[in-house]
mmCIF file with all atom_site columns, C-alpha atoms in Angstrom:
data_model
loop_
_atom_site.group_PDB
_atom_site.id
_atom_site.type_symbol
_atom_site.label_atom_id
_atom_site.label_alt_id
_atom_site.label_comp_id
_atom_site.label_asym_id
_atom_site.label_entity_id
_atom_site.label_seq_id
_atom_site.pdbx_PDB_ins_code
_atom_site.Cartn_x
_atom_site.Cartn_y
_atom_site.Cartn_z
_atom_site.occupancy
_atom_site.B_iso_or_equiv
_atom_site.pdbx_formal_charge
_atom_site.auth_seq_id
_atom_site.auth_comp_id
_atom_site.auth_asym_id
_atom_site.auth_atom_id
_atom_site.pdbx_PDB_model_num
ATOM 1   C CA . UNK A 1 1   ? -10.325 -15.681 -7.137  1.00 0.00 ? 1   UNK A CA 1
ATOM 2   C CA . UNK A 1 2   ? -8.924  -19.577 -6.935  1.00 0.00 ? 2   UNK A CA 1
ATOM 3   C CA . UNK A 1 3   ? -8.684  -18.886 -10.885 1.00 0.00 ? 3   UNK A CA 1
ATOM 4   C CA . UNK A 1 4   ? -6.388  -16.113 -10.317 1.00 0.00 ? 4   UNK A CA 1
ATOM 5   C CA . UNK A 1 5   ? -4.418  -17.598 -7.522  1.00 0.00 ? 5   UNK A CA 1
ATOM 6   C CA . UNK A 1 6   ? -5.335  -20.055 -4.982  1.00 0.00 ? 6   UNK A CA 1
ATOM 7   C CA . UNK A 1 7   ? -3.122  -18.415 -2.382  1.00 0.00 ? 7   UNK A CA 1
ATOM 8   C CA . UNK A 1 8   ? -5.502  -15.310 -3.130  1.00 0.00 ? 8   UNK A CA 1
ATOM 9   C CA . UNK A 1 9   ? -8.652  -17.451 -2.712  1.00 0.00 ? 9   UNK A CA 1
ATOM 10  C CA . UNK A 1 10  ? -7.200  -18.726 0.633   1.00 0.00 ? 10  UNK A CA 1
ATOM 11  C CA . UNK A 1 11  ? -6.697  -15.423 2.221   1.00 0.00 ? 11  UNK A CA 1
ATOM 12  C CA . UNK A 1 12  ? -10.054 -14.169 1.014   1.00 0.00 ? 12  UNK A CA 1
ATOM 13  C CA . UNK A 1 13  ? -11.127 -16.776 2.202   1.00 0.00 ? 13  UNK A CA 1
ATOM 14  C CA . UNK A 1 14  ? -9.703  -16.169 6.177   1.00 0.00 ? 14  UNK A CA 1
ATOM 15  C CA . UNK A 1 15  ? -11.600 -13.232 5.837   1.00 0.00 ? 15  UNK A CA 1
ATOM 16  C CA . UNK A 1 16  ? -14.579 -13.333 4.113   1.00 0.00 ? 16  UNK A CA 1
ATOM 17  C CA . UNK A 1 17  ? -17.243 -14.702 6.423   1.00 0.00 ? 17  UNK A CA 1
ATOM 18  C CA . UNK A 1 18  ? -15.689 -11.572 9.394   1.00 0.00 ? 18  UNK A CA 1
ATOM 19  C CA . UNK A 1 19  ? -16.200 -9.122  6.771   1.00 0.00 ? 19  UNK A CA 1
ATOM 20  C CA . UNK A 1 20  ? -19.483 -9.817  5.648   1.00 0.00 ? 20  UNK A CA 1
ATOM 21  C CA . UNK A 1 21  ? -20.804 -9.594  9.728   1.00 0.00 ? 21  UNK A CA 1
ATOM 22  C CA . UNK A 1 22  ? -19.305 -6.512  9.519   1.00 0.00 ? 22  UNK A CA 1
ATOM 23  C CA . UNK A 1 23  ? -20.324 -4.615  6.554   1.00 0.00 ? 23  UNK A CA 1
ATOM 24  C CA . UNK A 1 24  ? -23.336 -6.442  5.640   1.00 0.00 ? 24  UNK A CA 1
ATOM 25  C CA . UNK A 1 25  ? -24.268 -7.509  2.383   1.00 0.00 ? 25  UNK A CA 1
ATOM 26  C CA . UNK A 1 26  ? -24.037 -4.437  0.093   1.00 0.00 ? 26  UNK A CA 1
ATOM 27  C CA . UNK A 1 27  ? -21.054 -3.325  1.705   1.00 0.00 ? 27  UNK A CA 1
ATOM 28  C CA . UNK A 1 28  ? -19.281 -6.970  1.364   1.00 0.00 ? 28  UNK A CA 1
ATOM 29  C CA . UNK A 1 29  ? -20.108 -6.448  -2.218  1.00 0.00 ? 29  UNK A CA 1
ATOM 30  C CA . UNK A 1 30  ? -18.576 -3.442  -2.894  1.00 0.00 ? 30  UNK A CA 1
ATOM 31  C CA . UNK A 1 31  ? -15.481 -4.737  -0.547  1.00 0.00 ? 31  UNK A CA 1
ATOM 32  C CA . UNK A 1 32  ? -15.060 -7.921  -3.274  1.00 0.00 ? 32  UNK A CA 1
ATOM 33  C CA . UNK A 1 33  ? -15.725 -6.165  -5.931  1.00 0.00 ? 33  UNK A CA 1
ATOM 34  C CA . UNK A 1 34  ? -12.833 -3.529  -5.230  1.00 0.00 ? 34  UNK A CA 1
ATOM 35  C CA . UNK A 1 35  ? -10.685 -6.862  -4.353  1.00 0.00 ? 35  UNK A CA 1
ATOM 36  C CA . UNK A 1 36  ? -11.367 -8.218  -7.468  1.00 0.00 ? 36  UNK A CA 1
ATOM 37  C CA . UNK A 1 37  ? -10.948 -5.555  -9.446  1.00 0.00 ? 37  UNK A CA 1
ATOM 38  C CA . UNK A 1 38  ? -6.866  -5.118  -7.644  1.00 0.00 ? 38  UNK A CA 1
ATOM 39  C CA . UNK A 1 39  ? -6.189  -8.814  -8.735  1.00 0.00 ? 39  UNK A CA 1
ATOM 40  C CA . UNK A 1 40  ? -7.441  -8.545  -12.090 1.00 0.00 ? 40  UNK A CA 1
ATOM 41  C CA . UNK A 1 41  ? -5.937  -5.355  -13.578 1.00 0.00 ? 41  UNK A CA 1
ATOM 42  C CA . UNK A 1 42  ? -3.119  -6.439  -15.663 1.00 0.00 ? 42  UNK A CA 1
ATOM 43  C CA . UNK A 1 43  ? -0.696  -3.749  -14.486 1.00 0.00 ? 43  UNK A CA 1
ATOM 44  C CA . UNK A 1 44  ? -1.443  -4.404  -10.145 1.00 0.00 ? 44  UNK A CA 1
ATOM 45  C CA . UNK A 1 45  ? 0.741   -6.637  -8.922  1.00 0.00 ? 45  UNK A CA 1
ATOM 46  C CA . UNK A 1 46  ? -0.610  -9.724  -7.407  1.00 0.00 ? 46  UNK A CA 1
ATOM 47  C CA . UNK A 1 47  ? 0.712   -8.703  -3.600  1.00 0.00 ? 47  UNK A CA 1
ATOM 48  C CA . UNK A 1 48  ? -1.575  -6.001  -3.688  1.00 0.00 ? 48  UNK A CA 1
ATOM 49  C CA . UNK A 1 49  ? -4.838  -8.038  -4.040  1.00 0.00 ? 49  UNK A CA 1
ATOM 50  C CA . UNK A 1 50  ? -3.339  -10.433 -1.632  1.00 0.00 ? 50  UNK A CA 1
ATOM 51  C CA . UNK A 1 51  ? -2.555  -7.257  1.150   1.00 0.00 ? 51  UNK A CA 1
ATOM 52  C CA . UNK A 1 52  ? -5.707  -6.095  0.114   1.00 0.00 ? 52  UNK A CA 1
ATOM 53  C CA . UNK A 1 53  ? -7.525  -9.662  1.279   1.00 0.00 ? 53  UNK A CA 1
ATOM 54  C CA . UNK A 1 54  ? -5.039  -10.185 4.410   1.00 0.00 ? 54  UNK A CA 1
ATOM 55  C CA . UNK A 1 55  ? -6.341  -6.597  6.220   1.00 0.00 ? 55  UNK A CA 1
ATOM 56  C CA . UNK A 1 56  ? -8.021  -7.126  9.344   1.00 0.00 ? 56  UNK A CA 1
ATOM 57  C CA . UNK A 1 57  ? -11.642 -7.587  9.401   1.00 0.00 ? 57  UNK A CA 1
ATOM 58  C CA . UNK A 1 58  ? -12.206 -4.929  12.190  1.00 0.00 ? 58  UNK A CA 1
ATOM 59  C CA . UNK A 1 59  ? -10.072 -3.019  10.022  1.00 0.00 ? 59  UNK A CA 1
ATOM 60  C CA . UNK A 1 60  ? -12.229 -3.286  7.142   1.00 0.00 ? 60  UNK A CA 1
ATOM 61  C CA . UNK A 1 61  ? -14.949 -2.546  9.445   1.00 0.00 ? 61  UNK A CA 1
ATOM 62  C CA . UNK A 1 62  ? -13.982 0.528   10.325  1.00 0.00 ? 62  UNK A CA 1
ATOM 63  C CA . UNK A 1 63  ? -12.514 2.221   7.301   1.00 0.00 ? 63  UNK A CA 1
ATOM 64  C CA . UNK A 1 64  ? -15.684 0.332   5.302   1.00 0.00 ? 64  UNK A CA 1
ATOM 65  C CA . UNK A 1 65  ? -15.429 0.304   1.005   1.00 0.00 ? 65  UNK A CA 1
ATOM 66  C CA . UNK A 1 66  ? -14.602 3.920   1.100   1.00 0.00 ? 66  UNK A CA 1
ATOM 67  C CA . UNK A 1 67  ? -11.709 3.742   3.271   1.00 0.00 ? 67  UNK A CA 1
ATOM 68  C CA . UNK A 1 68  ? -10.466 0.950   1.654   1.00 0.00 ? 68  UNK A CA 1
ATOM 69  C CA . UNK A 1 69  ? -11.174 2.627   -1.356  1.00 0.00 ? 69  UNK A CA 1
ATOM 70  C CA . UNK A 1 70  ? -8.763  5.083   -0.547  1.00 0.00 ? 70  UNK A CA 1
ATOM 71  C CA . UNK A 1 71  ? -6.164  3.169   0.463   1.00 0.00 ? 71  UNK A CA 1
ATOM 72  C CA . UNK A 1 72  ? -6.346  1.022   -3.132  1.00 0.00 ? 72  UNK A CA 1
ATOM 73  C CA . UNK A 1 73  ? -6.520  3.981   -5.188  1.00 0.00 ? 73  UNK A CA 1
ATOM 74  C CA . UNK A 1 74  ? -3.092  5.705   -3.426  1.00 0.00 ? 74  UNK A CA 1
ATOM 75  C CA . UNK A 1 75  ? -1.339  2.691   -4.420  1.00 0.00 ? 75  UNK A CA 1
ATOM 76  C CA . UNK A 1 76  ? -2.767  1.670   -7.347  1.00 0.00 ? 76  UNK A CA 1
ATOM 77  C CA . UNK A 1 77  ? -1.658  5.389   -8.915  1.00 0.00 ? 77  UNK A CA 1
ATOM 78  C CA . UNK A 1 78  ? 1.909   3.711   -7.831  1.00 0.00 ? 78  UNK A CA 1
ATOM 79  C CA . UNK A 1 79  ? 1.217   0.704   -9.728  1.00 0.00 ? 79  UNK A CA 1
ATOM 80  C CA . UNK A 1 80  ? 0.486   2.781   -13.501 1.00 0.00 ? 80  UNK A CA 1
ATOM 81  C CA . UNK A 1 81  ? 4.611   3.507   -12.770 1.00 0.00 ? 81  UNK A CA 1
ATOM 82  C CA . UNK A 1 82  ? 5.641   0.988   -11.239 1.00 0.00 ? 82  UNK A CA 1
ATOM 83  C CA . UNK A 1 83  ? 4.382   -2.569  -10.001 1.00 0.00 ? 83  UNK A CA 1
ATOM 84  C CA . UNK A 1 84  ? 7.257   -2.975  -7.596  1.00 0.00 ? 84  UNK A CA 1
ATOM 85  C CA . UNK A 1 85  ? 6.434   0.267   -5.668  1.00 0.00 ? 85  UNK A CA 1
ATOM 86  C CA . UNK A 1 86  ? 2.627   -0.807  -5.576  1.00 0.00 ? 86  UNK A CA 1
ATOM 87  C CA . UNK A 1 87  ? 3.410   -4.083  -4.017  1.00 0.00 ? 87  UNK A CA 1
ATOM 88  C CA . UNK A 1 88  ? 5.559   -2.623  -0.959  1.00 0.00 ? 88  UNK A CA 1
ATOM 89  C CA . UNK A 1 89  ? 3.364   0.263   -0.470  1.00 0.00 ? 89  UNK A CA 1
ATOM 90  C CA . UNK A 1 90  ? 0.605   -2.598  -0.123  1.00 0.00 ? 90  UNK A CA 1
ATOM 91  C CA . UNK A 1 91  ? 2.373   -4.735  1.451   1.00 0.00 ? 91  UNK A CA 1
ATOM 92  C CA . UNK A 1 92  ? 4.051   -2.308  4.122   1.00 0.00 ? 92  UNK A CA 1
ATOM 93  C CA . UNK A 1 93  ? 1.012   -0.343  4.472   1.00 0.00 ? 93  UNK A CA 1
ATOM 94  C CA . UNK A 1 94  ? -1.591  -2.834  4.958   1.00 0.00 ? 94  UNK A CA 1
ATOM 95  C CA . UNK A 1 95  ? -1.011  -3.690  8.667   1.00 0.00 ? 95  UNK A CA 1
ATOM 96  C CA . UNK A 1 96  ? -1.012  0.064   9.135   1.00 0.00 ? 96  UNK A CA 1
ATOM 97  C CA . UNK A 1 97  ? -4.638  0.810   8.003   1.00 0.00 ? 97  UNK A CA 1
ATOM 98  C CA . UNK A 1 98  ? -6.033  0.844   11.237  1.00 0.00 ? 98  UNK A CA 1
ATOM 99  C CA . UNK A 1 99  ? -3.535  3.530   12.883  1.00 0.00 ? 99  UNK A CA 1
ATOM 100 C CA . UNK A 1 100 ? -2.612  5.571   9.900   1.00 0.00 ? 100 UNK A CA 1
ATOM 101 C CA . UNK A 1 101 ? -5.418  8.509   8.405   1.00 0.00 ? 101 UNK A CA 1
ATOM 102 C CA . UNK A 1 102 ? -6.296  7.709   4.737   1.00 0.00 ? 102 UNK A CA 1
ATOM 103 C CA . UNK A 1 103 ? -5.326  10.954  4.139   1.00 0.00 ? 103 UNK A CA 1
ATOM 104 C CA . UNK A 1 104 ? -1.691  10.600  5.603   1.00 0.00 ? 104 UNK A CA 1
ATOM 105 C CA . UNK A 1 105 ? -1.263  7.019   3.505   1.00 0.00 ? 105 UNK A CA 1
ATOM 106 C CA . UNK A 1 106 ? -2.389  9.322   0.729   1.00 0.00 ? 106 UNK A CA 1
ATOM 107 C CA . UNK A 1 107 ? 0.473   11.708  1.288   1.00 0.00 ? 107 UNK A CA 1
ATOM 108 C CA . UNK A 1 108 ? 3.137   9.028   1.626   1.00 0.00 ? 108 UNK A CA 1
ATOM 109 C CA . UNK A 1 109 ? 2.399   7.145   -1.665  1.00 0.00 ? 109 UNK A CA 1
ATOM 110 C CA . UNK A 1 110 ? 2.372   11.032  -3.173  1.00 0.00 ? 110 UNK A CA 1
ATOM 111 C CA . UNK A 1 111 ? 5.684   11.613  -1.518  1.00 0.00 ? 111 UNK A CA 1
ATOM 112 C CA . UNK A 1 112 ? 7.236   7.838   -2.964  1.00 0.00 ? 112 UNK A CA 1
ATOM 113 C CA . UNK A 1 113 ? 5.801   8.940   -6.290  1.00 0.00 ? 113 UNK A CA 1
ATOM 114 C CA . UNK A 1 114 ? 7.256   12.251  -6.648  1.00 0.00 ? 114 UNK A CA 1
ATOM 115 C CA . UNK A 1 115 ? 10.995  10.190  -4.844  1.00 0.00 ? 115 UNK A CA 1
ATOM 116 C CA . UNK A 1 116 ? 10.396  7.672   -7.904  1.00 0.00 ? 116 UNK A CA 1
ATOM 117 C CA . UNK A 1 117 ? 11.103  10.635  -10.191 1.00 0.00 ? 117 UNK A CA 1
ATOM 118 C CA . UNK A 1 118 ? 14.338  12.253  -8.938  1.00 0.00 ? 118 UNK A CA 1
ATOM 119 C CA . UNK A 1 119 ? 17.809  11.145  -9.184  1.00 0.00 ? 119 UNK A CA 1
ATOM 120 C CA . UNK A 1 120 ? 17.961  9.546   -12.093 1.00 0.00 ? 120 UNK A CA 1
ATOM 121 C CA . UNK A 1 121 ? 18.205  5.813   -12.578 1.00 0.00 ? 121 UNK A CA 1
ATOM 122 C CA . UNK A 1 122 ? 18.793  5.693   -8.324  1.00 0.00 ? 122 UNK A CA 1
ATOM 123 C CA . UNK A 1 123 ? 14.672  6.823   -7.980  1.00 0.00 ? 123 UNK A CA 1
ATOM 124 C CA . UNK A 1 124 ? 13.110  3.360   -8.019  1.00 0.00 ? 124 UNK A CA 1
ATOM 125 C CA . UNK A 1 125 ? 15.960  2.380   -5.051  1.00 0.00 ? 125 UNK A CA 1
ATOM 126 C CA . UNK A 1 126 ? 15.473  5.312   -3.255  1.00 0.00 ? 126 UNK A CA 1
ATOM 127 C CA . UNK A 1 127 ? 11.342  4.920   -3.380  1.00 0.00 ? 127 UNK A CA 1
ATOM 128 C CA . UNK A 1 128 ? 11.379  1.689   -3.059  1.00 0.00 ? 128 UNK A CA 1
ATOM 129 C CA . UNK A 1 129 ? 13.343  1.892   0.548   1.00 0.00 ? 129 UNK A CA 1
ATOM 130 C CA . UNK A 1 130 ? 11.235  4.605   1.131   1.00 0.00 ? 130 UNK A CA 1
ATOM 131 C CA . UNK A 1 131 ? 8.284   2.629   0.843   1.00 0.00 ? 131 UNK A CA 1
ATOM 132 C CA . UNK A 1 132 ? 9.928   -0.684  2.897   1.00 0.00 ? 132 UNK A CA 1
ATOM 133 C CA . UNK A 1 133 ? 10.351  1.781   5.707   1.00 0.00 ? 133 UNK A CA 1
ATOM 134 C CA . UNK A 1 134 ? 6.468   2.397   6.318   1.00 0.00 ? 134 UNK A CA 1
ATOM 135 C CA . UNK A 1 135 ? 6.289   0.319   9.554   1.00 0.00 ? 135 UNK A CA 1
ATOM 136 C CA . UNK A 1 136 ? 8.642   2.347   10.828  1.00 0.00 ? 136 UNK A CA 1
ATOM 137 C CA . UNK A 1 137 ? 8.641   5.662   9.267   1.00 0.00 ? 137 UNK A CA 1
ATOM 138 C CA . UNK A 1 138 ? 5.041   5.927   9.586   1.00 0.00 ? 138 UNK A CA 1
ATOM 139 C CA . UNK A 1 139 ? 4.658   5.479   13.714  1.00 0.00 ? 139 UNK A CA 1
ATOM 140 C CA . UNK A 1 140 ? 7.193   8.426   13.924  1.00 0.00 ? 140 UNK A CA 1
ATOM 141 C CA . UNK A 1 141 ? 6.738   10.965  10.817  1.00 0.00 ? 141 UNK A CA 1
ATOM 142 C CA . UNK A 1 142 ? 3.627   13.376  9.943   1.00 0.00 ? 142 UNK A CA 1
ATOM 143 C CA . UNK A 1 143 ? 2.611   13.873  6.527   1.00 0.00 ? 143 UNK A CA 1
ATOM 144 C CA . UNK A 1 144 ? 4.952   17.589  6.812   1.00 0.00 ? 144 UNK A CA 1
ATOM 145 C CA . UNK A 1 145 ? 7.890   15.336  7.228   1.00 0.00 ? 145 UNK A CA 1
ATOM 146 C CA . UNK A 1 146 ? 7.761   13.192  4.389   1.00 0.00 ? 146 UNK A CA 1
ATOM 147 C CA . UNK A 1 147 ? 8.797   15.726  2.088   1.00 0.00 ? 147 UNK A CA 1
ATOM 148 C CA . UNK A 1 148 ? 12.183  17.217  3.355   1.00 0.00 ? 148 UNK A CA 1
ATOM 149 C CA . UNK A 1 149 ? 12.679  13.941  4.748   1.00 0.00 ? 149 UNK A CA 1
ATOM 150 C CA . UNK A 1 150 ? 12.400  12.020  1.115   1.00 0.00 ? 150 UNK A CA 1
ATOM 151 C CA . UNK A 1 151 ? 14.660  14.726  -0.212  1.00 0.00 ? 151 UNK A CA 1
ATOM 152 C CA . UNK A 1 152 ? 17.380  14.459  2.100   1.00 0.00 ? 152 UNK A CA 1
ATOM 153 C CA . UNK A 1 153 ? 17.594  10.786  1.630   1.00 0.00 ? 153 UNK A CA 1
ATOM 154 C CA . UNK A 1 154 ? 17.738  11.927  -2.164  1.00 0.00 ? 154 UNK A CA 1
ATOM 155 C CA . UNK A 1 155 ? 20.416  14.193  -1.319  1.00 0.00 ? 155 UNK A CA 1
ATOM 156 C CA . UNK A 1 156 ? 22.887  11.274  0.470   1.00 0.00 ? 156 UNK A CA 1
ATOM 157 C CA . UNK A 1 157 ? 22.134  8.523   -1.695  1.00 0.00 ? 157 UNK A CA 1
ATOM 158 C CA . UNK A 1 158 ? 25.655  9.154   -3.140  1.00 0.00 ? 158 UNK A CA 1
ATOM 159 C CA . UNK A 1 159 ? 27.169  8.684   0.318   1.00 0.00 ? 159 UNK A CA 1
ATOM 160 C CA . UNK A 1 160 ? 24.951  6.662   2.110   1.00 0.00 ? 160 UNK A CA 1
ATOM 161 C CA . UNK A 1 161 ? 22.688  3.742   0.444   1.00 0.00 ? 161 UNK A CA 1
ATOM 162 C CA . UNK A 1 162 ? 19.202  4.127   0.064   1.00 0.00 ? 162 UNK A CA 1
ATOM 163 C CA . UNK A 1 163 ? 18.618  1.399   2.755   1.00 0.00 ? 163 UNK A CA 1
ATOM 164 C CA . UNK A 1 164 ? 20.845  2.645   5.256   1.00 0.00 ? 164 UNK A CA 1
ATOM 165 C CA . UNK A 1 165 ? 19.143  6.036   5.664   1.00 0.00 ? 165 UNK A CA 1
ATOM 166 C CA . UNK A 1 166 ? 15.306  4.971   4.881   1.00 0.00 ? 166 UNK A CA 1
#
């Protein structure tokens, strides 16, 4: 990891030792190994390895490698269109983990996809507030919500800035 980036290294290394009590030693493998494979892949974005590293250890103990798993895989799909995207959904979403169902992270990063793709040009802005909005949005919306709202915020982009209304 210090190869890659030493501020990587560092925040693996806060949390090694916590994670390793917790999920014992197979576990901890898999755990690194999912780790390393988010700061190696040429098209992640380094935040994502670095939000992946800086999420709670009874966090990590709780959702174990298949939760976090989960939670890699919804935002590395963001990453094959867009490294930007990846590294706020990580970013925003990480703190999250522990309060927010896998399968409602799941939805939102399938909701900021399909946002990506609409209104021309204007879809990385408007997905990318979407995404910045997550420790907000996500205490207050269900996964039914995500939809009509991402498409109303599609809708008054042209009068109201993507930042304004996400």
């Amino acid at each position: 990891l210090a190869a890659l980036s030493p501020l990587l290294a560092q925040q693996f290394y806060k949390t090694a030792s916590a994670a390793w009590q917790l999920l014992g030693r197979d576990g901890f493998h898999a755990w690194l190994d999912l780790g390393l494979g988010l700061a190696s892949r040429p098209q992640m974005p380094r935040e994502a390895a670095l939000a992946y590293f800086s999420v709670r250890p009874a966090t990590i103990g709780k959702l174990g490698p298949e939760g976090m798993e989960r939670w890699s895989a919804a935002g590395a799909a963001l990453a094959a269109d867009s490294r930007k995207l990846a590294a706020t959904f990580f970013t925003t979403t990480a703190p999250l983990l522990d309060r927010v169902s896998q399968e409602t992270l799941e939805a939102w990063s399938d909701e900021g996809r399909a946002l990506q793709k609409v209104a021309g040009w204007r879809g990385e802005f408007l997905a990318q507030a979407y995404f910045a909005s997550a420790p907000s949005s996500l205490s207050v919306l269900g996964k039914s919500d995500f939809g009509p709202w991402a498409r109303l915020g599609a809708r008054l982009q042209p009068a109201l800035r993507e930042q304004q209304f996400f």
